[in-house]
Amino acid sequence: MEGLPTTTKGDKRWRSKNLQTSKPSLLMAFFSCIAWLYVAGRLWQDAENRTLLANLLKKNMEQRPKVLTVEDKLMVLGCKDLEKRIVEAEMDLTLAKSQGYLKNQLRQSESFSEKKLLAVIGVYTGFGSYLKRQTSRGSWMPRGDALKKLEERGVVVRFVIGRSANRGDSLDRHIDEENHRTKDFFILEGHEEAQEELPKKVKFFFSTAVQNWDAEFYVKVNDNIDIDLEGLIGLLEHRRGQDSAYVGCMKSGEVVSEEGKDWYEPDWWKFGDEKSYFQHASGSLFILSKNLAQYINVNSASLKTYAYDDTSVGSWMMGVKATYIDDNRLCCGSIRQDKFCNDEGYKRTAHIFERESGCYFDMEFFEDLVLNGKWNKVEKYLSGFTSINDNKYSTKIYFEIRKLNFLEALDKNDRAKALDILMKDLKVFAQDNEELYREMTQLLTLDNFREHELLSMYEDAESSRKILMDELKKLIEVNPIFHGKLKFPVIKSQRLRRLINQGLNWQHIQCKYPQPNPDIETLFEDHVCQWPQDHLFMQSTDNPQLDASLPVFPSSWFCGPSTVTQAVSREDICVSGPITSVATTSDNIRDSNTMSQNSLLGAEYEVASTVLHPGRNHSPESSVSDDLPIISMNNGMLQNFEPVSNTDLPKTVAQILNESSSPMSMDFHPVRQTFLLVGTDIGDIGLWDVNLGVKLLSRNFTVWNIGACSTMFKTAMMKDPCMSVNRIAWSPNGSFFGIAYSKHIVQLYSYHGVTDVQQKLEIDAHVGGVNDLAFATPSKQQLVITGGDDKLIKVWDVITGVQMHNLEGHEAPVYSLCPHCKDGIHFIFSTSVDGKIKAWLYDNMGARVHIDAPGLACTTIAYSADNKRLFSCGTNKNGESFLVEWNESEGDAKRTYQGLCENSSAVVQFSPIKEKFLAAADDHVIKIWDMDKVEQLTIIDAGDLPANPHIRFNKDGTLLAAIASENKIKILATAYGLQLLNASVTGFVNSSSDVSDGPRKHVINPSLSVANYGEADAHEPTHVINPSVANSGEADAHVPTNCNEERIKDAKQKIVDNANNKSGVCKIIQISMPSQCKSLQLNGCGEADKISKLIYTNAGNAILALASNATHLLWKWPQNDLNLSGKATTDVPPQLWQPRSCSRMMTNDLTDSTPEEAVPCFGLSKNDSYLLSASGGIISLFNMLTFKRMMSFMSPSPAATSLAFHPQDNNIVAIGMDDCTILIYHVRFTEVKSKLKGHSGRVTGLAFSTAMDLLVSSGEDAQIFTWNLGGWGKCKSKQLQFPDERIPISGSNTMVQFHQDQVHFLVVHETQLSIYEAKELGCVQQWIPEDSTRILQATLSCDSQMVFACFIGGIVSIFGASDLQLKCQILPISYLPYTPRGNVHPHAVAANPHKPTQFAVGLTDGAVIVFEPQKPGNSWYLAEYEPATASSCLLQDD
């Protein structure tokens, strides 16, 4: 029993112990089970993932190469390189922070000696962006002194450009030359300029700019946007002192990863999976503060660049604590009104639509422009609604705007800008109010224009603009042009679409072959229907000999701006080959904007390089005869024109010239307007005096130096030695003329008057024919431009013969040339036979403008005489002719004139007649248009003209030369031209040195008569280009140098004597009654004094007299209803004028001089602003506006005895002295530049020749000297010749005055009148009084056709200037009827500078008499005086 409990108890303890040790095991087992389940689940999940990944990998492997490509390796290396660069950037960033280049880290110890700038603005430009730079300079970017003044305000603006890949080439040279002129470039010497290098350029710019200028901000701008500079400066001023500023139009966007698309980024993979750019400023315009620019400078070597500069800069800003400032005003595409740049904004587009449509004038917008002084934009907006000459209100609007712009420039003391405004903008008003223009010119001479009594109330720009705007509102409201346009029109729904559809329908109707259901793809080009396939070839039934299969040129219009050109007349050229004759009916009305056609064959027709010139006798195989029938809608209309009674049109055949061969080209001398240069089809040239109908000289064609010519030219001459003149032309001043020949060469001659012609240059210019030639003077350098069959344009130096430029770009032979200068920029317009027009600068960088001529015709271009209106005329391959006026601002046709023949056999020739009419030689007649009307005005039938004759007007439009049949040239004249021809003989005949006795000494030297000029020319020594090859050698001895060398031995054409001298009787008209002429007496004030000197102002509206008491008297004619022109006239009395602010007249200093001994003299500047005067004492310089003495110079002993302003520089004056010397004095520098010695008596006459660069002087010693203007050296001297019985009185003055041709000059001595030739000082004509009557003074008329002389007895005589024959006498009784006023007689004489028949004389009692013929426009010695009356008689020479 005892053992049972013990055993039981022990068992219990054991069991209890076992139970306690098994609980952890159970827990372990439980957790083990959980872990096993978790691992099993994960393994199962991993298996699914592995399966999925395996499938994806398999799919991916199918699309990828089996092996690792080079691109993959480069990508890996790129990532490693990127990591490396990031580490380097972090190190550089740490360095930058330590050096204080980040926000709030800039060291305060920095100091600069110079004033800190506000901003440096870099305008990005390129080598081909000249026109963009000019646009910027002309709009927002200051130039010259204005640029310097802007820098004084703390803003530097520069064009930023690098260097060419080929350092020192023409691209670099052109930029250096431009920078030398404008001084507005920042050239990055270490950067290579290229489009793909722009990101590096921005790094170079900021790095270099921060090293060169200490500024608050650095701005990057593109050159294709327009900046509101003042607004931008205001923005920068507002943020001055703000560091780490990154300002711009912030943006971001998708990275373009597809190559070939716009804005492709090669490093697209570096921008992550989303391929999105980080935030950055638009590249057109953004701003960095100085510390950010310094950061770029310090880390430039390690900063990574991307494909574009804006993203590159944005990436650099991510690494620093830059303050991003998003300013919408810097968004060029924004429509905000206060933005600082304009590129594609809707607001600008809206105003362009307003301007171009003219439907609504936004007065609020216009007022904003005026009040902000944006004058260029004011006029541009206004031009869409009205022009200056539309009506008096429009003229007043433009004048007030330009006047205030001028005054603001003066108020800012910006005289350069004021002068520019005066010469370019205000000069257009000078024709209507010359006096007002002259007063505005004289404002430039005042220190403060408020000194002028009418401008004393001017306050400031802001108040003046408000006053102006009030006045402009009134003018606009009353201007009928603006009626209905001051309120925004109400446009009905769908109205715009309807207008577009109507326009498209109109275009479709105007198609030459309109097709049903036209395919119109775009609204931005004129619609032209393609020709149907069955009309590919057309045959003319009227003329089966003509090949009608020639294609018409395709349409290809250029969208760029047109360039202004200057008219240069040229000889006509037509494309070789038969001309298609297509009948045209009146149904084929052509819109003025639809001028081009599509090609028959769908491809551009290739024109042969051979061009033919009308007027030459071509073989039937290569040309169209004038005898071929011409289908013209105008032939039946010629009888319908009523004659127009207009004296401005040359209707009368005044002369017929006969050439020995067919004339090809003609040109009138620009100064001696009755001299006509002619070139023929066998290479001969001749100079005609159309007044006499005589040929002054003739030259046969010959090669001057065959050894210097090319082998190609020699070969061509061996095959065919005949040569034709394609073009003959004078230089602008008439000192040179050039001939372009049909093979290779150009010959240049220098011209020195009458028959003095010398060989200058012979140039082997082109391969093939030289089709045109023109002269130009850019930068005062005399150049000749040639164009030829080789499709090239070449520019040559006239003096040296060196080729300056070679212009390539035409795809067909060059047809015509037209150089021009506008706003100081010299251009060349050229046309080619394929109907292309191009514009060039004087460089080798290609054409700047490409335009299609109307109808793709061979075209010539010309300007009206005032250079304001541009015209062109041409004929295409189909014989269609186009005479149009161009819209210069838009580059398209403004109006197309009607009436030209529809099937011309050659190129139609045309010419503007001054600024009124257009003339075109067409259909055997000369057709005339009013420039303002498209309808034909009238016709001139000169008789025996070919179908399309060549025509040429002289400069004044009074004479017209037209090539007629049978080698004739017909000279047609206006009414005034007839007077000119009847009253003058422009060819001076040399006078013998021995003067025979007689009442009037007038002897012709037979040895120098015009009949012998030809023989003299034949022996003139030949001038060659290269003297070293003057002898061509035996190798070239067999090469012919002209068409027929035996022809040189032919007898020259003998010239008959002047018809006016045949009878030996010269009628002298005497005027002895006041009713026989018109006269007006001008009286001074106070005590009367003798008038010593007399002159008209250059404007022709006033007379200035210098009295013997040293007082100046100025009489001004008012502009009023009785005298609309404001010019000098005998119908309206003038006023003795002086400014209100001046209490006395201009008076010379008489210190140390006596009036009896003094020789008074004065000179007036070309702009009538300054007067130099002396009366025996010191010389005074007066301001003609205020009468104030501006300065005095030269001591009174020796005294000044004659004065003359230099014609090209008002600061230089020639002063003849009492001590026999001539001083060349610089007024501004107050220094004597040269002292000329040679006279043995006081110098009493001085005159400059602009054409010959000579100064002619005369003196009391009766000697004449010529001096070279270059070094002021003496050229020649001549002693006046006197007959034995006429010994001059001691102390007699001799005066000189140049003829209009600037080659001859008038010499006035008390014993004689003489005409001298300036080069050799040969006496051409001489007149000696028949008794001992003394000549007091004499002067040439403004056209140099008459000489007005006054004598001691009171008679005023009028001579013909060419022969010095006495034509008319005005007796004292006719103008001094009341008397006796003592011994009163004329003592001084002056000729009106604009009216050839008006002159004035100054009397010894202080009065001035103005004379004019009885009838306006008549001469002093024409038919109105011929009937003898009781008070007039006709005298005959003994």
PDB file of C-alpha atoms in Angstrom, residues 537-657:
ATOM      1  CA  PHE A 537       1.087  73.363-128.553  1.00  0.00           C
ATOM      2  CA  MET A 538      -0.491  76.331-130.332  1.00  0.00           C
ATOM      3  CA  GLN A 539       0.033  77.450-133.900  1.00  0.00           C
ATOM      4  CA  SER A 540      -0.634  80.942-135.202  1.00  0.00           C
ATOM      5  CA  THR A 541      -2.646  80.876-138.381  1.00  0.00           C
ATOM      6  CA  ASP A 542      -1.656  84.428-139.240  1.00  0.00           C
ATOM      7  CA  ASN A 543       2.010  83.687-139.419  1.00  0.00           C
ATOM      8  CA  PRO A 544       2.805  80.028-140.081  1.00  0.00           C
ATOM      9  CA  GLN A 545       6.512  80.824-140.242  1.00  0.00           C
ATOM     10  CA  LEU A 546       6.619  81.463-136.524  1.00  0.00           C
ATOM     11  CA  ASP A 547       7.319  78.565-134.235  1.00  0.00           C
ATOM     12  CA  ALA A 548       4.547  78.563-131.668  1.00  0.00           C
ATOM     13  CA  SER A 549       5.787  75.662-129.640  1.00  0.00           C
ATOM     14  CA  LEU A 550       7.972  77.712-127.352  1.00  0.00           C
ATOM     15  CA  PRO A 551       6.901  77.382-123.725  1.00  0.00           C
ATOM     16  CA  VAL A 552       5.871  80.219-121.454  1.00  0.00           C
ATOM     17  CA  PHE A 553       7.813  80.849-118.277  1.00  0.00           C
ATOM     18  CA  PRO A 554       6.401  79.338-115.033  1.00  0.00           C
ATOM     19  CA  SER A 555       5.098  81.373-112.129  1.00  0.00           C
ATOM     20  CA  SER A 556       7.498  81.793-109.222  1.00  0.00           C
ATOM     21  CA  TRP A 557       6.851  84.745-106.968  1.00  0.00           C
ATOM     22  CA  PHE A 558       9.263  85.769-104.240  1.00  0.00           C
ATOM     23  CA  CYS A 559       7.738  86.522-100.841  1.00  0.00           C
ATOM     24  CA  GLY A 560      10.408  88.847 -99.508  1.00  0.00           C
ATOM     25  CA  PRO A 561      10.541  92.618 -99.518  1.00  0.00           C
ATOM     26  CA  SER A 562      11.365  94.667-102.558  1.00  0.00           C
ATOM     27  CA  THR A 563      14.473  96.854-102.691  1.00  0.00           C
ATOM     28  CA  VAL A 564      14.454 100.445-103.918  1.00  0.00           C
ATOM     29  CA  THR A 565      16.570 101.056-106.966  1.00  0.00           C
ATOM     30  CA  GLN A 566      17.669 103.988-108.988  1.00  0.00           C
ATOM     31  CA  ALA A 567      16.837 104.283-112.648  1.00  0.00           C
ATOM     32  CA  VAL A 568      19.684 103.611-115.032  1.00  0.00           C
ATOM     33  CA  SER A 569      18.663 103.603-118.666  1.00  0.00           C
ATOM     34  CA  ARG A 570      19.889 100.739-120.790  1.00  0.00           C
ATOM     35  CA  GLU A 571      19.802  99.492-124.319  1.00  0.00           C
ATOM     36  CA  ASP A 572      17.154  96.924-125.177  1.00  0.00           C
ATOM     37  CA  ILE A 573      17.874  93.248-125.582  1.00  0.00           C
ATOM     38  CA  CYS A 574      15.540  90.503-126.714  1.00  0.00           C
ATOM     39  CA  VAL A 575      15.928  86.761-126.432  1.00  0.00           C
ATOM     40  CA  SER A 576      16.988  85.122-129.674  1.00  0.00           C
ATOM     41  CA  GLY A 577      14.714  82.815-131.517  1.00  0.00           C
ATOM     42  CA  PRO A 578      11.272  83.189-133.045  1.00  0.00           C
ATOM     43  CA  ILE A 579       8.536  84.894-131.051  1.00  0.00           C
ATOM     44  CA  THR A 580       5.179  83.240-130.551  1.00  0.00           C
ATOM     45  CA  SER A 581       2.339  85.253-132.044  1.00  0.00           C
ATOM     46  CA  VAL A 582      -0.890  84.704-130.126  1.00  0.00           C
ATOM     47  CA  ALA A 583      -3.935  86.843-130.792  1.00  0.00           C
ATOM     48  CA  THR A 584      -5.247  88.558-127.676  1.00  0.00           C
ATOM     49  CA  THR A 585      -8.762  89.831-127.200  1.00  0.00           C
ATOM     50  CA  SER A 586     -10.218  92.241-124.772  1.00  0.00           C
ATOM     51  CA  ASP A 587     -11.714  89.348-122.844  1.00  0.00           C
ATOM     52  CA  ASN A 588      -8.322  88.448-121.518  1.00  0.00           C
ATOM     53  CA  ILE A 589      -8.332  91.164-118.895  1.00  0.00           C
ATOM     54  CA  ARG A 590      -5.483  90.703-116.499  1.00  0.00           C
ATOM     55  CA  ASP A 591      -5.523  91.669-112.836  1.00  0.00           C
ATOM     56  CA  SER A 592      -2.600  93.790-111.777  1.00  0.00           C
ATOM     57  CA  ASN A 593      -1.530  91.199-109.224  1.00  0.00           C
ATOM     58  CA  THR A 594      -1.691  88.251-111.606  1.00  0.00           C
ATOM     59  CA  MET A 595       1.296  88.701-113.828  1.00  0.00           C
ATOM     60  CA  SER A 596       2.859  85.282-114.119  1.00  0.00           C
ATOM     61  CA  GLN A 597       1.917  82.273-116.179  1.00  0.00           C
ATOM     62  CA  ASN A 598       2.519  78.560-116.013  1.00  0.00           C
ATOM     63  CA  SER A 599       4.824  76.757-118.356  1.00  0.00           C
ATOM     64  CA  LEU A 600       3.294  74.917-121.245  1.00  0.00           C
ATOM     65  CA  LEU A 601       5.540  71.950-120.606  1.00  0.00           C
ATOM     66  CA  GLY A 602       5.523  72.194-116.818  1.00  0.00           C
ATOM     67  CA  ALA A 603       9.241  72.908-116.613  1.00  0.00           C
ATOM     68  CA  GLU A 604      11.251  76.075-116.774  1.00  0.00           C
ATOM     69  CA  TYR A 605      12.370  76.960-120.248  1.00  0.00           C
ATOM     70  CA  GLU A 606      16.125  77.220-120.614  1.00  0.00           C
ATOM     71  CA  VAL A 607      17.016  80.433-122.412  1.00  0.00           C
ATOM     72  CA  ALA A 608      20.029  80.352-124.648  1.00  0.00           C
ATOM     73  CA  SER A 609      22.918  82.515-123.591  1.00  0.00           C
ATOM     74  CA  THR A 610      22.829  84.479-126.797  1.00  0.00           C
ATOM     75  CA  VAL A 611      20.912  87.739-126.666  1.00  0.00           C
ATOM     76  CA  LEU A 612      20.102  89.962-129.603  1.00  0.00           C
ATOM     77  CA  HIS A 613      19.690  93.719-129.644  1.00  0.00           C
ATOM     78  CA  PRO A 614      16.897  95.462-131.567  1.00  0.00           C
ATOM     79  CA  GLY A 615      17.850  97.737-134.398  1.00  0.00           C
ATOM     80  CA  ARG A 616      20.586  95.444-135.752  1.00  0.00           C
ATOM     81  CA  ASN A 617      20.215  93.677-139.080  1.00  0.00           C
ATOM     82  CA  HIS A 618      20.163  90.016-138.085  1.00  0.00           C
ATOM     83  CA  SER A 619      20.020  87.038-140.382  1.00  0.00           C
ATOM     84  CA  PRO A 620      16.570  85.545-140.987  1.00  0.00           C
ATOM     85  CA  GLU A 621      17.626  82.327-139.310  1.00  0.00           C
ATOM     86  CA  SER A 622      18.229  83.973-135.951  1.00  0.00           C
ATOM     87  CA  SER A 623      15.767  86.805-135.625  1.00  0.00           C
ATOM     88  CA  VAL A 624      12.316  88.103-136.313  1.00  0.00           C
ATOM     89  CA  SER A 625      12.060  90.749-139.001  1.00  0.00           C
ATOM     90  CA  ASP A 626      10.101  93.908-138.472  1.00  0.00           C
ATOM     91  CA  ASP A 627       8.194  93.000-141.627  1.00  0.00           C
ATOM     92  CA  LEU A 628       6.465  90.050-139.957  1.00  0.00           C
ATOM     93  CA  PRO A 629       2.748  90.626-139.372  1.00  0.00           C
ATOM     94  CA  ILE A 630       1.952  91.602-135.798  1.00  0.00           C
ATOM     95  CA  ILE A 631      -1.434  90.914-134.271  1.00  0.00           C
ATOM     96  CA  SER A 632      -2.303  93.784-131.972  1.00  0.00           C
ATOM     97  CA  MET A 633      -5.521  94.889-130.398  1.00  0.00           C
ATOM     98  CA  ASN A 634      -4.195  98.451-130.376  1.00  0.00           C
ATOM     99  CA  ASN A 635      -3.681  99.001-134.107  1.00  0.00           C
ATOM    100  CA  GLY A 636      -7.255  99.978-134.612  1.00  0.00           C
ATOM    101  CA  MET A 637      -7.300 102.218-131.589  1.00  0.00           C
ATOM    102  CA  LEU A 638      -4.661 104.714-132.669  1.00  0.00           C
ATOM    103  CA  GLN A 639      -7.144 106.913-134.469  1.00  0.00           C
ATOM    104  CA  ASN A 640      -9.279 107.225-131.344  1.00  0.00           C
ATOM    105  CA  PHE A 641      -6.746 109.238-129.377  1.00  0.00           C
ATOM    106  CA  GLU A 642      -7.298 112.963-129.270  1.00  0.00           C
ATOM    107  CA  PRO A 643      -4.150 115.068-129.213  1.00  0.00           C
ATOM    108  CA  VAL A 644      -3.250 116.324-125.763  1.00  0.00           C
ATOM    109  CA  SER A 645      -2.326 119.970-125.555  1.00  0.00           C
ATOM    110  CA  ASN A 646       0.533 119.664-123.124  1.00  0.00           C
ATOM    111  CA  THR A 647       3.792 121.505-123.656  1.00  0.00           C
ATOM    112  CA  ASP A 648       5.607 118.994-121.453  1.00  0.00           C
ATOM    113  CA  LEU A 649       5.453 116.319-124.156  1.00  0.00           C
ATOM    114  CA  PRO A 650       8.043 116.214-126.981  1.00  0.00           C
ATOM    115  CA  LYS A 651       5.806 116.214-130.035  1.00  0.00           C
ATOM    116  CA  THR A 652       7.749 118.182-132.622  1.00  0.00           C
ATOM    117  CA  VAL A 653      10.512 116.665-134.743  1.00  0.00           C
ATOM    118  CA  ALA A 654      13.193 119.326-134.370  1.00  0.00           C
ATOM    119  CA  GLN A 655      16.174 117.532-135.896  1.00  0.00           C
ATOM    120  CA  ILE A 656      17.083 114.394-137.843  1.00  0.00           C
ATOM    121  CA  LEU A 657      20.550 112.914-137.474  1.00  0.00           C
TER     122      LEU A 657
END
